[in-house]
JSON list of C-alpha atoms in Angstrom, two decimals:
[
{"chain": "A", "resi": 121, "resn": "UNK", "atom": "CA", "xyz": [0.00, 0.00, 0.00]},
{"chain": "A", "resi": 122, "resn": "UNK", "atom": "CA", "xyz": [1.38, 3.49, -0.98]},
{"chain": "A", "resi": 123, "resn": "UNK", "atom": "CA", "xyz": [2.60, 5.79, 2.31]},
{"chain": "A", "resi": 124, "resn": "UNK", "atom": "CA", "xyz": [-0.30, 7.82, 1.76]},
{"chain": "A", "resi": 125, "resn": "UNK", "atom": "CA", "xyz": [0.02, 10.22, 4.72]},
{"chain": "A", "resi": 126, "resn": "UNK", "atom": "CA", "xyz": [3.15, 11.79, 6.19]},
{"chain": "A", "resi": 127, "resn": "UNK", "atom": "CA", "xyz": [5.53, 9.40, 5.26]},
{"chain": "A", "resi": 128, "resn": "UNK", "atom": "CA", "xyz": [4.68, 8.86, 2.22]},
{"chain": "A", "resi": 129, "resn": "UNK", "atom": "CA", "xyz": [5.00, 12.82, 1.29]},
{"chain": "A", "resi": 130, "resn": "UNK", "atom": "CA", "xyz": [8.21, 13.35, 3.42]},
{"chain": "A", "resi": 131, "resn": "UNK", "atom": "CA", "xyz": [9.95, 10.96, 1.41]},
{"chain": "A", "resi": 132, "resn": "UNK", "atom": "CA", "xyz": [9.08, 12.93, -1.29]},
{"chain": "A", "resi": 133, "resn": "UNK", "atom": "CA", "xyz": [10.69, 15.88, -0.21]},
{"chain": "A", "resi": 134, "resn": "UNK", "atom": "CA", "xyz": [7.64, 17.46, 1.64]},
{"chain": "A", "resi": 135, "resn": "UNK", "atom": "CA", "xyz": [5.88, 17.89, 5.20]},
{"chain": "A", "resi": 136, "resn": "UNK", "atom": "CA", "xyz": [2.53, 17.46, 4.09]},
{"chain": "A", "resi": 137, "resn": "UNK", "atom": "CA", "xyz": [0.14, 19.14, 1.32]},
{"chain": "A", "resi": 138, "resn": "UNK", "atom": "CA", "xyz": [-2.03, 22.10, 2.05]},
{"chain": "A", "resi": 139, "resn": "UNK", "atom": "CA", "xyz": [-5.34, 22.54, -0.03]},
{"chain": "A", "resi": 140, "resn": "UNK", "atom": "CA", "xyz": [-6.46, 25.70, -0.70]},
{"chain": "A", "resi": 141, "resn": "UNK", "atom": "CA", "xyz": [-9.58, 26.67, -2.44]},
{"chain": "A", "resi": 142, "resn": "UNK", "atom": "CA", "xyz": [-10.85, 24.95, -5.00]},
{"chain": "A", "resi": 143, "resn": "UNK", "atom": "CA", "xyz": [-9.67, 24.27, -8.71]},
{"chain": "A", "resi": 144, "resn": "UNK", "atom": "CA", "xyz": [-12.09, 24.74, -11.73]},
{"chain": "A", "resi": 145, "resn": "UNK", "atom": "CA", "xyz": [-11.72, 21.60, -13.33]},
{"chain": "A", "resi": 146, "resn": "UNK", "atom": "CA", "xyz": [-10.07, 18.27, -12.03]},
{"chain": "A", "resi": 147, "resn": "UNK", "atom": "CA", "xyz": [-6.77, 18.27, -11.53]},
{"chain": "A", "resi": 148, "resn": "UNK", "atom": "CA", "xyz": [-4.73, 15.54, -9.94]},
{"chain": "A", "resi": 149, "resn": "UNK", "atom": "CA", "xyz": [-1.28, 16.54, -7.98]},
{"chain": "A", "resi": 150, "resn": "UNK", "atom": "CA", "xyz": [1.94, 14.71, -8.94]},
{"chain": "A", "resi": 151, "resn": "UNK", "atom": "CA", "xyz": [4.84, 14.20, -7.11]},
{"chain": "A", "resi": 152, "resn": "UNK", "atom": "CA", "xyz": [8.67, 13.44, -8.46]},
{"chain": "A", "resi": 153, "resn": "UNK", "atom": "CA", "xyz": [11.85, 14.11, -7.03]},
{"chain": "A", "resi": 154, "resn": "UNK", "atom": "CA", "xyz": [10.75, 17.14, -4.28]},
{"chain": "A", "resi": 155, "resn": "UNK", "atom": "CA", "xyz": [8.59, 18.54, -7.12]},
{"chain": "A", "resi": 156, "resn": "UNK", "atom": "CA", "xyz": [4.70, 18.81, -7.27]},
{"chain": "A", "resi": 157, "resn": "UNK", "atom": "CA", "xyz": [3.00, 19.50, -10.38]},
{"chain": "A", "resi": 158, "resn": "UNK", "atom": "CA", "xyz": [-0.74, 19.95, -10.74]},
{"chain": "A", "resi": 159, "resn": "UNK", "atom": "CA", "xyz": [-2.06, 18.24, -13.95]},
{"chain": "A", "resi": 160, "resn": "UNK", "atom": "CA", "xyz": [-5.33, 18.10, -15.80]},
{"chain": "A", "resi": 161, "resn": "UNK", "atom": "CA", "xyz": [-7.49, 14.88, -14.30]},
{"chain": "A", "resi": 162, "resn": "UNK", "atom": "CA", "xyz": [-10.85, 15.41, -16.42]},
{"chain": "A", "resi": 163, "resn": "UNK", "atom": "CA", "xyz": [-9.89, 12.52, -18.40]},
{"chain": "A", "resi": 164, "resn": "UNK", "atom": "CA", "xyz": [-10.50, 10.67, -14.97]},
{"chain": "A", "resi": 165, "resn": "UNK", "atom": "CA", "xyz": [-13.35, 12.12, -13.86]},
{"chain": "A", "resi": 166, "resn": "UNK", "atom": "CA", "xyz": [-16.44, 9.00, -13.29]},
{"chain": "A", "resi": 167, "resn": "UNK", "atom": "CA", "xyz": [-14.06, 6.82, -13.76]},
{"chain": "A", "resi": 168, "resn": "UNK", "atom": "CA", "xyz": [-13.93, 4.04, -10.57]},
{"chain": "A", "resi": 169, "resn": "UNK", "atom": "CA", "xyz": [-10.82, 4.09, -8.65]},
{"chain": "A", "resi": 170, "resn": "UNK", "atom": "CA", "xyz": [-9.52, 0.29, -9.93]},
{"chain": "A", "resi": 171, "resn": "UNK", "atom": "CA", "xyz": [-9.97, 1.51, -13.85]},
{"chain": "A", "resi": 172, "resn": "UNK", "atom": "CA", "xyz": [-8.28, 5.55, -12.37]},
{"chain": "A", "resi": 173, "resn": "UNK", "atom": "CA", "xyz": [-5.08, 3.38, -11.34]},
{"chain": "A", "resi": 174, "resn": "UNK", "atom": "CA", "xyz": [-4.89, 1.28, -14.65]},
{"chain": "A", "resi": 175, "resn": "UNK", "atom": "CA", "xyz": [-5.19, 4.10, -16.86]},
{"chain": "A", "resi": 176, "resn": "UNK", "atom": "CA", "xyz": [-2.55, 5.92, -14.45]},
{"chain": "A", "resi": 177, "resn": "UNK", "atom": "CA", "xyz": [-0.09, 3.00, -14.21]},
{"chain": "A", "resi": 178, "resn": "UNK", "atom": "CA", "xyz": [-0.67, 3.11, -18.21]},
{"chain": "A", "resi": 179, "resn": "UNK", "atom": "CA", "xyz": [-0.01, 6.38, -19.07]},
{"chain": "A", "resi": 180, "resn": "UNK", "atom": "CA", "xyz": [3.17, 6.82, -16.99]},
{"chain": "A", "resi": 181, "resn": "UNK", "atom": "CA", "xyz": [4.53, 3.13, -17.99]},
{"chain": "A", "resi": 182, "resn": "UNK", "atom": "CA", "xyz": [5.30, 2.39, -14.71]},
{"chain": "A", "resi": 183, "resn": "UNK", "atom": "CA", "xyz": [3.30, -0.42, -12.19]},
{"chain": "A", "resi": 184, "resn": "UNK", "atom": "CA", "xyz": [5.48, 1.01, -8.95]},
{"chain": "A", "resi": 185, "resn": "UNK", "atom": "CA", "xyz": [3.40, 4.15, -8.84]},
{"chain": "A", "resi": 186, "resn": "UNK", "atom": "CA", "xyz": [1.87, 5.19, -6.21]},
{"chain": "A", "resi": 187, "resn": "UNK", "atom": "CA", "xyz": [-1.22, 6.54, -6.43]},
{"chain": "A", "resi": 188, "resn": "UNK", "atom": "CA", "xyz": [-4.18, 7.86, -3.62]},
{"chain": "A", "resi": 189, "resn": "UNK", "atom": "CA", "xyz": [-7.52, 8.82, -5.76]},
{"chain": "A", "resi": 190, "resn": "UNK", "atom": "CA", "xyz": [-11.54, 9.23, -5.62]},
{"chain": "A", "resi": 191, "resn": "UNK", "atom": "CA", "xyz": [-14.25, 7.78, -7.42]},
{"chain": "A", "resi": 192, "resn": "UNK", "atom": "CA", "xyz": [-17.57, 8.79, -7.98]},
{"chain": "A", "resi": 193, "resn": "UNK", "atom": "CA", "xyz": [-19.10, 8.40, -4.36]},
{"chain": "A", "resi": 194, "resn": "UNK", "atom": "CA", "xyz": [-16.55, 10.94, -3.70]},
{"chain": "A", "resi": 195, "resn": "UNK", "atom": "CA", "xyz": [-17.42, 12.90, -6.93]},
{"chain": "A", "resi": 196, "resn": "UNK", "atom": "CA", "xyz": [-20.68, 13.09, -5.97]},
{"chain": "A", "resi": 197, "resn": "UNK", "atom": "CA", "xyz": [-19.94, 13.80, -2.40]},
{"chain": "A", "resi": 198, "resn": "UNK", "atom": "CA", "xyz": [-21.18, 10.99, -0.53]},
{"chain": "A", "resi": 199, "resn": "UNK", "atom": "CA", "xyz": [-20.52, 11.83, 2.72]},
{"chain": "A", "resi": 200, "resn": "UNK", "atom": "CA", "xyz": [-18.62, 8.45, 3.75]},
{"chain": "A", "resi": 201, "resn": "UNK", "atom": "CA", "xyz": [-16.50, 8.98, 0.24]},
{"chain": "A", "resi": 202, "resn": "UNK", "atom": "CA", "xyz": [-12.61, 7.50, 0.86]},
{"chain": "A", "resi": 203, "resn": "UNK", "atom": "CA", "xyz": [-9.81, 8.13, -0.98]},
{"chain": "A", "resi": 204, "resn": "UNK", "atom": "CA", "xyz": [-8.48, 4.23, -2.37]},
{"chain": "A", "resi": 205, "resn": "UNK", "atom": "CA", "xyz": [-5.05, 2.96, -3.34]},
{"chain": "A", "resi": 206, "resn": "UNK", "atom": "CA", "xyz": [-3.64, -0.12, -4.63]},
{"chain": "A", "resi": 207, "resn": "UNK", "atom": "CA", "xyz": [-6.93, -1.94, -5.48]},
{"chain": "A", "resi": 208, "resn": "UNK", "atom": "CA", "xyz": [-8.92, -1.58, -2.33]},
{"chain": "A", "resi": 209, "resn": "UNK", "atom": "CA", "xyz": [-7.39, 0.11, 0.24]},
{"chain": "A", "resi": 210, "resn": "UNK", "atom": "CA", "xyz": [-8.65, 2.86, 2.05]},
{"chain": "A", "resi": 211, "resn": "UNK", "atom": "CA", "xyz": [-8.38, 6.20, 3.75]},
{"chain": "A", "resi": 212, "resn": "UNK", "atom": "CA", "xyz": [-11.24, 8.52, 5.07]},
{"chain": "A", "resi": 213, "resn": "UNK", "atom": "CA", "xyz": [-13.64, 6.94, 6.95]},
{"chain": "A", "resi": 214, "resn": "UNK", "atom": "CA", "xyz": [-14.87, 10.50, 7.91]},
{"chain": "A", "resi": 215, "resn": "UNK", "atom": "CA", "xyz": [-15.59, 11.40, 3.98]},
{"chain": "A", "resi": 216, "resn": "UNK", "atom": "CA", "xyz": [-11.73, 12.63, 3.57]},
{"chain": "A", "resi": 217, "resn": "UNK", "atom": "CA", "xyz": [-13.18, 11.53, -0.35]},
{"chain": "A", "resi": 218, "resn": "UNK", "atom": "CA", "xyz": [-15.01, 14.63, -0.27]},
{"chain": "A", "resi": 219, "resn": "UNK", "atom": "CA", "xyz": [-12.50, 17.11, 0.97]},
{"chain": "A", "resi": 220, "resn": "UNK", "atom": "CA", "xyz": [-10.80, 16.31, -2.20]},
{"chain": "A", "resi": 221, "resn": "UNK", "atom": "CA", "xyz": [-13.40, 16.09, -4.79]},
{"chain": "A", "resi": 222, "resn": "UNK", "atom": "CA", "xyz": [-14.86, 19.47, -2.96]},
{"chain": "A", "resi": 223, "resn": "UNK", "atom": "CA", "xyz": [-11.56, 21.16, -4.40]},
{"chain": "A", "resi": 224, "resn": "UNK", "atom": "CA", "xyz": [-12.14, 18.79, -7.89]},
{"chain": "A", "resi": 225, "resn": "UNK", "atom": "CA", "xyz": [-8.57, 16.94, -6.67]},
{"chain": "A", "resi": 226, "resn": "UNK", "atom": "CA", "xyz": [-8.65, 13.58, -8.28]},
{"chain": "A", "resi": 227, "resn": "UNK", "atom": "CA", "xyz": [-6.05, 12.22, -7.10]},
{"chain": "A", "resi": 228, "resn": "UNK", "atom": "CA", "xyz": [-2.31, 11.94, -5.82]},
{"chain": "A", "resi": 229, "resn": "UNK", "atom": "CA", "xyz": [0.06, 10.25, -7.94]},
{"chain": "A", "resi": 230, "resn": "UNK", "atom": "CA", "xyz": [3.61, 9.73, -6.53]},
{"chain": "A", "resi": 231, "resn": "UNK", "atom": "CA", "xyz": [7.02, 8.49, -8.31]},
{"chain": "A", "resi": 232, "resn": "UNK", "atom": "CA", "xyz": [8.19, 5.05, -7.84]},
{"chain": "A", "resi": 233, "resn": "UNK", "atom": "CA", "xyz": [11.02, 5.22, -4.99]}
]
């Protein structure tokens, strides 16, 4: 399972994220090498979270991504909406899905280690 709180953004060269406001179209935020970039995640959007990591894994060529997204519970802000990695794990059993799709954040992708 990807180190999808502070460890797993530490080792990437960060303390933790800070959300603010809200974008205007999905984005997703990736992280390489003590860089974040926010990228276009419309693509993504209704998409559930397994088919979200294939197409991710896909597009970057690389199965040792990490990567902490939201699916259309969350989309649609169902208030018990997680945030999933790695086929079935979750985080958020307080609707933490929502925070992010509230700020149209699709997901977290991180760099293989």
């Amino acid at each position: 399972m990807p180190e999808l709180g502070s460890r797993g953004v530490e080792e990437r060269g960060y303390d933790g994220i800070i959300l603010k406001g809200k974008s205007a179209k999905p984005v997703y935020i990736y992280i390489k090498d003590g860089k974040a970039e926010i990228k276009d995640a419309g693509h993504l959007w209704g998409k559930d979270t397994y088919k979200t990591q294939e197409e991710i894994k896909k597009e970057y060529g690389d199965n040792r991504v990490q990567i902490a997204c939201i699916g259309p519970a969350s989309e649609n802000l169902v208030l018990y909406g997680n945030i999933m990695s790695e086929y079935g794990h979750c985080l958020g059993r307080a609707g933490l899905g929502c925070v992010m799709a509230q700020r149209r954040l699709r997901r977290l992708r991180y760099a293989a280690r």
